[in-house]
Every structure is written in structure tokens, then in C-alpha cells.
Amino acid sequence: MNSFQYTRSSAVAGAIQSLAKEPQAHLLAGGTNLVDLMKMGVVRPERVVDINSLPMKAIEKTPRGLRLGALATNSEVADHPLVLQDYPLLALAINAGASPQLRNMATVGGNLMQRTRCNYFFDTTMPCNKRVPGSGCGALEGYNRMHALFGASEHCIAVHPSDMCVAMVALDAVVHIRGPKGERAIPFGEFHRLPGDHPEKDNTLDRTELITSVELPATAAAFRGHVHYLKVRDRSSYAFALVSVAAALDLDGTTIRSARLAMGGVAHKPWRLHAAEDFLKGKTVSDEVFTQAATLAMQGAKAYQYNKFKLTLAPNAILLALKTASA
Ligand SMILES: Cc1cc2nc3c(=O)[nH]c(=O)nc-3n(C[C@H](O)[C@H](O)[C@H](O)COP(=O)(O)OP(=O)(O)OC[C@H]3O[C@@H](n4cnc5c(N)ncnc54)[C@H](O)[C@@H]3O)c2cc1C
Ligand code: SF4
């Protein structure tokens, strides 16, 4: 591990100042991702700014919905009575991730900001445009079993590894941010980005900004009665998604008033399935309708040498998630 300076911030403004002053400063929340990356030499901060003392832990109701402080742990969110009551999809997704020990440390902000699990990104002997821009992409012609089906570029085919974020994008959450110019809010679907020519950028957060909270809209509680998070992975614990599906239905009897669908493990960002959602609106629940929605969702999918199995796995997972949610 390289040596680095350590600062503990006691105010949000101070943390932002540290980021603005030092280009190689990194925020430390639960440390479950950052510290691993530092140990492996993937990230080499000159300063680590510990934000655990900042007042960003609260989970509280707002006039617009439920605000999750950026420092609330994954366990605190998944176990919170209001999350279980109004946003059970989020609790299911969080509990499908990592392990209880990790979820006790990992925070909301850190989960959004976690880096890809592409093996070539972690292996500093291999080319990787995300780790070293311009060095090439080891996965493109390599062992790309975990990689993307949608939205990839010739520079990067990695996927975002989060489970929590798949539920958040389906629920239309909003990310609240603070930086030197003040506060701003980003719809969840616009927070993470596709790799394009700049795969080193995972999201639209400026490096001088920090996430203060994520807000779940009150309207998303309409889906609380019919949800499912299906995660397909190599082991039943401690493994990232090959494909995951967040499904939520607002039903009037067997008629679908509205649907929310998103996938994980298939793109550089949590992948919302808008076309399938539009198709499902007003339809009657049936295997045939769900199969058609899954087919629509897969339009434009492109596989690589070792992840072709996902072309079958993903629509099957969508079908099963919708069937389970509607039951
Ligand atoms: C073995 C293992 C298995 C895992 N399995 C899963 C899984 O199945 N599903 C899943 O979703 N995740 C999984 N994870 C990932 C885990 O969820 C993340 O490591 C965790 O969410 C990161 O949160 P943290 O608070 O520890 O972040 P940290 O490690 O502290 O930080 C991560 C990044 O976020 C930045 N950051 C932190 N907080 C903020 C903020 N408020 N504003 C701006 N930037 C911030 C940091 O600077 C850093 O760059 C796994 C991790 C491990 C080690
Ligand atoms: S897929 Fe992305 S993260 Fe993986 S090696 Fe290629 S550039 Fe790096």
C-alpha cells in the first residue's frame, strides 16, 4: 500500500474543500471498496478524507418521500421500517448483495460510487482504459463472461456491480449532491454514465462534489405490493450479479397500472427497461405478456465471446422476476 495523508472531516464544507485543494484526495466512507482498491494499487490517493463524522446518516421522511443519508449503512437502509413498508424492492436488492458484515459497513454513497468488478480493472499488469485511460481494454478480447450486453463502447465493456442501485433506478430515486458551487439533484438514471470515449468516468459527479443523500419519491410506494429482485450469480452469497432484475408492478386486480423494471450486470450503469415498462402498462398479467416484455427489453443487446449465455439468461430472469412480482 502506498503511503497517504489521512484527514477526518467534521463538516461537509471541509470535505469539499479538501477535494477541491487536492486532485488526488479520495473520500472514505465504509472503506469496503476504496481500501481494497488501495491495497491492490488500482487507486493511489495522496489524501484520504474520512467522512464518517459528517451528519449524513439519517433516514427520514421528507415532503417528497424518504431521504437516505449518504452515510446510512446498507444494513440500516434494508432494515428500516419505512423502507420495508414502502420500498421493499430496495430492501430485497440490498440484501442480495455482499454479506451481512459488508452491508454493516457499506454506505449508500459508497455503494453508488463503487467501481466495476472487471478482473482486468483490478489487475494492474493488464491494459484497462478505466484504470489507465488510453491503455486499451483487456476484456474486449479477453475473458468477458461478466461483461455488458447494453451500452458498451469499443473502449470499455464493463458493468456496474451494484444491486442497490438497480432498485434505486427502478424506483426513480434522486441523488442529492453538494460541491463548491452549492447543491444539486440528479435523477438516478442520469447519475451513472455509459463508457463512451471516457470509461474512466463512472458517473456524472464532479471530483470536488460529494453525495449527501438519495431520496426515494413517495410515488414509488405505489409499487410496494408487488415487487421482486432476482439475482443470478455463481454462488448464493458473496458474488456479484451475472444478471439481476428489479421488478415492481402497480396492479389493479390483474391489470397492470404501471410497471418498473431494471437490470443489473448488463451495462456500465443500472439499466432501466423503459420500452418493456411502456409495453406492460394497461396489459393483463400473463406469461405471454411478460415474455413479450422480456423480448422487448432485450432489443439491442450485444454479447461478446464469453457472455453469450446472458442473451438467454437475461430474458428468462425478467420473465421470472415479473411472474414472482405479480403473484
Ligand atoms: C467481497 C465483496 C462482495 C461484494 N458484493 C457485492 C454485491 O453482491 N452487490 C453489491 O451491490 N455490492 C457488493 N459489494 C460492494 C459493496 O457494496 C461496496 O464495496 C460498498 O457499497 C461501498 O461502500 P463503502 O461505504 O464501503 O464505500 P468506500 O469503500 O468507503 O468508498 C467507495 C467509493 O465511494 C466514494 N464515496 C463514498 N462515499 C461517498 C460520498 N458520500 N460522496 C461521494 N463519494 C463517496 C469513495 O471516495 C470511494 O471512491 C461487495 C464488496 C466486497 C468487498
Ligand atoms: S471492460 Fe472496462 S474496466 Fe474492464 S478492462 Fe476493459 S476498460 Fe477496463
CSV table of N, CA, C and O in Angstrom, one decimal, residues 241-319:
chain,number,residue,atom,x,y,z
A,241,ALA,N,-23.7,-10.0,-9.4
A,241,ALA,CA,-24.7,-10.5,-10.4
A,241,ALA,C,-24.1,-10.8,-11.7
A,241,ALA,O,-23.4,-10.0,-12.3
A,242,LEU,N,-24.5,-11.9,-12.3
A,242,LEU,CA,-24.3,-12.2,-13.7
A,242,LEU,C,-25.4,-11.4,-14.4
A,242,LEU,O,-25.1,-10.6,-15.4
A,243,VAL,N,-26.6,-11.5,-13.9
A,243,VAL,CA,-27.7,-10.7,-14.3
A,243,VAL,C,-28.6,-10.5,-13.1
A,243,VAL,O,-28.8,-11.5,-12.3
A,244,SER,N,-29.2,-9.3,-12.9
A,244,SER,CA,-30.2,-9.2,-11.9
A,244,SER,C,-31.3,-8.4,-12.5
A,244,SER,O,-31.2,-7.7,-13.4
A,245,VAL,N,-32.5,-8.6,-11.9
A,245,VAL,CA,-33.7,-7.9,-12.4
A,245,VAL,C,-34.5,-7.3,-11.2
A,245,VAL,O,-34.8,-8.1,-10.2
A,246,ALA,N,-34.8,-6.0,-11.2
A,246,ALA,CA,-35.7,-5.4,-10.2
A,246,ALA,C,-37.0,-5.2,-10.9
A,246,ALA,O,-37.1,-4.6,-12.0
A,247,ALA,N,-38.0,-5.8,-10.4
A,247,ALA,CA,-39.4,-5.7,-11.0
A,247,ALA,C,-40.4,-5.2,-10.0
A,247,ALA,O,-40.4,-5.7,-8.8
A,248,ALA,N,-41.2,-4.3,-10.4
A,248,ALA,CA,-42.2,-3.7,-9.5
A,248,ALA,C,-43.5,-3.4,-10.3
A,248,ALA,O,-43.4,-2.8,-11.4
A,249,LEU,N,-44.6,-3.9,-9.8
A,249,LEU,CA,-45.9,-3.7,-10.5
A,249,LEU,C,-46.9,-3.0,-9.7
A,249,LEU,O,-47.0,-3.4,-8.5
A,250,ASP,N,-47.6,-2.1,-10.2
A,250,ASP,CA,-48.7,-1.5,-9.6
A,250,ASP,C,-50.0,-2.1,-10.2
A,250,ASP,O,-50.2,-1.8,-11.4
A,251,LEU,N,-50.6,-3.0,-9.5
A,251,LEU,CA,-51.7,-3.8,-10.1
A,251,LEU,C,-53.1,-3.3,-9.7
A,251,LEU,O,-53.3,-3.0,-8.5
A,252,ASP,N,-54.0,-3.4,-10.6
A,252,ASP,CA,-55.5,-3.2,-10.2
A,252,ASP,C,-56.1,-4.6,-10.6
A,252,ASP,O,-56.4,-4.9,-11.7
A,253,GLY,N,-56.2,-5.5,-9.6
A,253,GLY,CA,-56.6,-6.9,-9.9
A,253,GLY,C,-55.5,-7.5,-10.7
A,253,GLY,O,-54.3,-7.6,-10.3
A,254,THR,N,-55.8,-7.9,-12.0
A,254,THR,CA,-54.8,-8.5,-12.8
A,254,THR,C,-54.3,-7.5,-13.9
A,254,THR,O,-53.6,-7.9,-14.8
A,255,THR,N,-54.8,-6.3,-13.8
A,255,THR,CA,-54.4,-5.3,-14.8
A,255,THR,C,-53.2,-4.5,-14.3
A,255,THR,O,-53.2,-4.1,-13.1
A,256,ILE,N,-52.2,-4.3,-15.2
A,256,ILE,CA,-51.0,-3.6,-14.8
A,256,ILE,C,-51.2,-2.1,-15.0
A,256,ILE,O,-51.3,-1.6,-16.1
A,257,ARG,N,-51.4,-1.4,-13.9
A,257,ARG,CA,-51.5,0.1,-14.0
A,257,ARG,C,-50.2,0.7,-14.5
A,257,ARG,O,-50.1,1.5,-15.3
A,258,SER,N,-49.1,0.2,-13.9
A,258,SER,CA,-47.8,0.7,-14.2
A,258,SER,C,-46.7,-0.3,-13.8
A,258,SER,O,-47.0,-1.1,-12.9
A,259,ALA,N,-45.6,-0.3,-14.5
A,259,ALA,CA,-44.5,-1.3,-14.2
A,259,ALA,C,-43.2,-0.6,-14.1
A,259,ALA,O,-43.0,0.5,-14.8
A,260,ARG,N,-42.3,-1.1,-13.2
A,260,ARG,CA,-40.9,-0.6,-13.2
A,260,ARG,C,-40.0,-1.8,-13.3
A,260,ARG,O,-40.2,-2.8,-12.6
A,261,LEU,N,-39.0,-1.7,-14.2
A,261,LEU,CA,-38.1,-2.8,-14.5
A,261,LEU,C,-36.7,-2.2,-14.7
A,261,LEU,O,-36.5,-1.2,-15.4
A,262,ALA,N,-35.8,-2.9,-14.1
A,262,ALA,CA,-34.4,-2.5,-14.3
A,262,ALA,C,-33.5,-3.8,-14.2
A,262,ALA,O,-33.9,-4.7,-13.5
A,263,MET,N,-32.3,-3.7,-14.9
A,263,MET,CA,-31.4,-4.9,-14.8
A,263,MET,C,-30.1,-4.4,-14.3
A,263,MET,O,-29.6,-3.3,-14.5
A,264,GLY,N,-29.4,-5.3,-13.6
A,264,GLY,CA,-28.0,-5.2,-13.2
A,264,GLY,C,-27.2,-6.2,-13.9
A,264,GLY,O,-27.7,-7.2,-14.4
A,265,GLY,N,-25.9,-6.0,-13.9
A,265,GLY,CA,-24.9,-6.9,-14.5
A,265,GLY,C,-24.9,-6.9,-16.0
A,265,GLY,O,-24.4,-7.8,-16.6
A,266,VAL,N,-25.6,-5.9,-16.6
A,266,VAL,CA,-25.7,-5.9,-18.1
A,266,VAL,C,-25.2,-4.7,-18.8
A,266,VAL,O,-25.1,-4.6,-20.0
A,267,ALA,N,-24.8,-3.6,-18.0
A,267,ALA,CA,-24.4,-2.4,-18.6
A,267,ALA,C,-23.5,-1.6,-17.6
A,267,ALA,O,-23.4,-2.0,-16.4
A,268,HIS,N,-22.9,-0.6,-18.1
A,268,HIS,CA,-22.0,0.3,-17.3
A,268,HIS,C,-22.7,1.1,-16.3
A,268,HIS,O,-22.1,1.7,-15.4
A,269,LYS,N,-24.1,1.0,-16.3
A,269,LYS,CA,-24.9,1.7,-15.4
A,269,LYS,C,-26.1,0.8,-15.1
A,269,LYS,O,-26.4,-0.1,-15.9
A,270,PRO,N,-26.8,1.0,-14.0
A,270,PRO,CA,-28.0,0.2,-13.7
A,270,PRO,C,-29.0,0.5,-14.9
A,270,PRO,O,-29.2,1.6,-15.3
A,271,TRP,N,-29.5,-0.6,-15.5
A,271,TRP,CA,-30.1,-0.5,-16.9
A,271,TRP,C,-31.6,-0.5,-16.8
A,271,TRP,O,-32.2,-1.6,-16.5
A,272,ARG,N,-32.3,0.6,-17.0
A,272,ARG,CA,-33.7,0.7,-16.9
A,272,ARG,C,-34.4,0.2,-18.2
A,272,ARG,O,-33.9,0.6,-19.2
A,273,LEU,N,-35.4,-0.5,-18.0
A,273,LEU,CA,-36.1,-1.1,-19.2
A,273,LEU,C,-37.3,-0.4,-19.6
A,273,LEU,O,-38.5,-0.9,-19.4
A,274,HIS,N,-37.2,0.8,-20.1
A,274,HIS,CA,-38.3,1.7,-20.4
A,274,HIS,C,-39.3,1.1,-21.4
A,274,HIS,O,-40.5,1.2,-21.2
A,275,ALA,N,-38.8,0.5,-22.5
A,275,ALA,CA,-39.7,0.0,-23.5
A,275,ALA,C,-40.6,-1.1,-23.0
A,275,ALA,O,-41.8,-1.1,-23.3
A,276,ALA,N,-40.0,-1.9,-22.2
A,276,ALA,CA,-40.8,-3.0,-21.6
A,276,ALA,C,-41.8,-2.5,-20.6
A,276,ALA,O,-43.0,-2.9,-20.5
A,277,GLU,N,-41.4,-1.5,-19.8
A,277,GLU,CA,-42.4,-0.8,-18.9
A,277,GLU,C,-43.6,-0.2,-19.6
A,277,GLU,O,-44.7,-0.4,-19.3
A,278,ASP,N,-43.3,0.5,-20.7
A,278,ASP,CA,-44.3,1.1,-21.5
A,278,ASP,C,-45.3,0.0,-22.1
A,278,ASP,O,-46.5,0.2,-22.1
A,279,PHE,N,-44.7,-1.1,-22.6
A,279,PHE,CA,-45.5,-2.1,-23.1
A,279,PHE,C,-46.4,-2.8,-22.1
A,279,PHE,O,-47.6,-3.1,-22.4
A,280,LEU,N,-45.9,-2.9,-20.9
A,280,LEU,CA,-46.7,-3.6,-19.8
A,280,LEU,C,-47.9,-2.7,-19.3
A,280,LEU,O,-48.9,-3.3,-18.9
A,281,LYS,N,-47.8,-1.4,-19.5
A,281,LYS,CA,-48.9,-0.6,-19.0
A,281,LYS,C,-50.2,-0.9,-19.6
A,281,LYS,O,-50.4,-0.9,-20.8
A,282,GLY,N,-51.2,-1.2,-18.7
A,282,GLY,CA,-52.6,-1.5,-19.2
A,282,GLY,C,-52.8,-2.9,-19.6
A,282,GLY,O,-54.0,-3.3,-19.8
A,283,LYS,N,-51.8,-3.7,-19.6
A,283,LYS,CA,-51.9,-5.1,-20.0
A,283,LYS,C,-52.4,-6.0,-18.8
A,283,LYS,O,-52.3,-5.5,-17.7
A,284,THR,N,-52.9,-7.1,-19.2
A,284,THR,CA,-53.3,-8.1,-18.1
A,284,THR,C,-52.2,-9.0,-17.9
A,284,THR,O,-51.5,-9.5,-18.8
A,285,VAL,N,-52.0,-9.3,-16.6
A,285,VAL,CA,-50.9,-10.2,-16.2
A,285,VAL,C,-51.0,-11.6,-16.9
A,285,VAL,O,-52.0,-12.2,-16.8
A,286,SER,N,-50.0,-12.0,-17.6
A,286,SER,CA,-49.9,-13.4,-18.1
A,286,SER,C,-48.5,-13.7,-18.5
A,286,SER,O,-47.7,-12.8,-18.7
A,287,ASP,N,-48.2,-14.9,-18.6
A,287,ASP,CA,-46.8,-15.4,-19.0
A,287,ASP,C,-46.5,-14.8,-20.4
A,287,ASP,O,-45.4,-14.4,-20.7
A,288,GLU,N,-47.5,-14.8,-21.3
A,288,GLU,CA,-47.3,-14.3,-22.6
A,288,GLU,C,-46.9,-12.9,-22.7
A,288,GLU,O,-45.9,-12.5,-23.4
A,289,VAL,N,-47.6,-12.1,-21.9
A,289,VAL,CA,-47.3,-10.6,-21.9
A,289,VAL,C,-45.9,-10.4,-21.3
A,289,VAL,O,-45.1,-9.6,-21.8
A,290,PHE,N,-45.6,-11.1,-20.2
A,290,PHE,CA,-44.3,-11.0,-19.6
A,290,PHE,C,-43.2,-11.4,-20.6
A,290,PHE,O,-42.1,-10.8,-20.6
A,291,THR,N,-43.4,-12.5,-21.3
A,291,THR,CA,-42.4,-12.9,-22.3
A,291,THR,C,-42.2,-11.9,-23.4
A,291,THR,O,-41.1,-11.6,-23.8
A,292,GLN,N,-43.3,-11.2,-23.8
A,292,GLN,CA,-43.2,-10.2,-24.8
A,292,GLN,C,-42.4,-9.0,-24.3
A,292,GLN,O,-41.6,-8.4,-24.9
A,293,ALA,N,-42.7,-8.7,-23.0
A,293,ALA,CA,-41.9,-7.6,-22.4
A,293,ALA,C,-40.4,-7.9,-22.3
A,293,ALA,O,-39.6,-7.0,-22.6
A,294,ALA,N,-40.1,-9.1,-22.0
A,294,ALA,CA,-38.7,-9.5,-21.9
A,294,ALA,C,-38.0,-9.5,-23.2
A,294,ALA,O,-36.9,-9.0,-23.4
A,295,THR,N,-38.8,-9.9,-24.3
A,295,THR,CA,-38.2,-9.8,-25.6
A,295,THR,C,-37.9,-8.4,-26.0
A,295,THR,O,-36.8,-8.0,-26.5
A,296,LEU,N,-38.8,-7.5,-25.7
A,296,LEU,CA,-38.6,-6.0,-26.0
A,296,LEU,C,-37.4,-5.5,-25.2
A,296,LEU,O,-36.6,-4.7,-25.8
A,297,ALA,N,-37.3,-5.9,-24.0
A,297,ALA,CA,-36.2,-5.4,-23.1
A,297,ALA,C,-34.8,-5.8,-23.7
A,297,ALA,O,-33.8,-5.1,-23.5
A,298,MET,N,-34.8,-6.9,-24.4
A,298,MET,CA,-33.5,-7.4,-24.9
A,298,MET,C,-33.1,-6.8,-26.3
A,298,MET,O,-32.0,-7.1,-26.8
A,299,GLN,N,-34.0,-6.0,-26.9
A,299,GLN,CA,-33.6,-5.4,-28.2
A,299,GLN,C,-32.4,-4.6,-28.0
A,299,GLN,O,-32.2,-3.8,-27.1
A,300,GLY,N,-31.5,-4.8,-29.0
A,300,GLY,CA,-30.2,-4.0,-29.0
A,300,GLY,C,-29.1,-4.7,-28.1
A,300,GLY,O,-28.0,-4.1,-28.1
A,301,ALA,N,-29.4,-5.8,-27.5
A,301,ALA,CA,-28.3,-6.5,-26.7
A,301,ALA,C,-27.2,-7.0,-27.6
A,301,ALA,O,-27.5,-7.5,-28.7
A,302,LYS,N,-26.0,-6.8,-27.2
A,302,LYS,CA,-24.8,-7.3,-27.9
A,302,LYS,C,-23.9,-8.1,-27.0
A,302,LYS,O,-23.5,-7.5,-26.0
A,303,ALA,N,-23.6,-9.3,-27.3
A,303,ALA,CA,-22.8,-10.2,-26.4
A,303,ALA,C,-21.4,-10.3,-27.0
A,303,ALA,O,-21.1,-10.0,-28.2
A,304,TYR,N,-20.5,-10.7,-26.1
A,304,TYR,CA,-19.1,-10.9,-26.5
A,304,TYR,C,-18.8,-12.4,-26.4
A,304,TYR,O,-19.7,-13.2,-26.1
A,305,GLN,N,-17.5,-12.8,-26.6
A,305,GLN,CA,-17.2,-14.2,-26.8
A,305,GLN,C,-17.7,-15.1,-25.6
A,305,GLN,O,-18.3,-16.2,-25.8
A,306,TYR,N,-17.5,-14.6,-24.4
A,306,TYR,CA,-17.8,-15.5,-23.2
A,306,TYR,C,-19.1,-15.1,-22.5
A,306,TYR,O,-19.4,-15.8,-21.4
A,307,ASN,N,-19.8,-14.1,-22.9
A,307,ASN,CA,-21.0,-13.8,-22.1
A,307,ASN,C,-22.3,-14.0,-23.0
A,307,ASN,O,-23.4,-13.4,-22.6
A,308,LYS,N,-22.2,-14.8,-24.0
A,308,LYS,CA,-23.4,-15.0,-24.9
A,308,LYS,C,-24.5,-15.7,-24.1
A,308,LYS,O,-25.7,-15.5,-24.4
A,309,PHE,N,-24.2,-16.4,-23.0
A,309,PHE,CA,-25.2,-17.1,-22.2
A,309,PHE,C,-26.2,-16.1,-21.6
A,309,PHE,O,-27.3,-16.4,-21.3
A,310,LYS,N,-25.7,-14.8,-21.5
A,310,LYS,CA,-26.6,-13.8,-20.9
A,310,LYS,C,-27.7,-13.4,-21.8
A,310,LYS,O,-28.7,-12.9,-21.3
A,311,LEU,N,-27.6,-13.7,-23.1
A,311,LEU,CA,-28.7,-13.4,-24.0
A,311,LEU,C,-29.9,-14.2,-23.7
A,311,LEU,O,-31.0,-13.9,-24.1
A,312,THR,N,-29.7,-15.4,-23.2
A,312,THR,CA,-30.8,-16.3,-22.8
A,312,THR,C,-31.1,-16.1,-21.3
A,312,THR,O,-32.3,-16.0,-21.0
A,313,LEU,N,-30.1,-15.9,-20.5
A,313,LEU,CA,-30.3,-15.8,-19.1
A,313,LEU,C,-31.1,-14.5,-18.8
A,313,LEU,O,-32.1,-14.6,-17.9
A,314,ALA,N,-30.8,-13.4,-19.4
A,314,ALA,CA,-31.5,-12.1,-19.1
A,314,ALA,C,-33.0,-12.2,-19.3
A,314,ALA,O,-33.7,-11.8,-18.4
A,315,PRO,N,-33.4,-12.5,-20.5
A,315,PRO,CA,-34.9,-12.5,-20.7
A,315,PRO,C,-35.6,-13.5,-19.8
A,315,PRO,O,-36.7,-13.3,-19.3
A,316,ASN,N,-35.0,-14.7,-19.5
A,316,ASN,CA,-35.6,-15.6,-18.6
A,316,ASN,C,-35.7,-15.0,-17.2
A,316,ASN,O,-36.7,-15.3,-16.5
A,317,ALA,N,-34.6,-14.3,-16.8
A,317,ALA,CA,-34.7,-13.7,-15.5
A,317,ALA,C,-35.8,-12.6,-15.4
A,317,ALA,O,-36.5,-12.5,-14.4
A,318,ILE,N,-35.9,-11.8,-16.5
A,318,ILE,CA,-37.0,-10.8,-16.5
A,318,ILE,C,-38.4,-11.5,-16.3
A,318,ILE,O,-39.2,-11.1,-15.5
A,319,LEU,N,-38.6,-12.6,-17.1
A,319,LEU,CA,-39.8,-13.3,-17.1
A,319,LEU,C,-40.1,-13.8,-15.6
A,319,LEU,O,-41.2,-13.6,-15.1
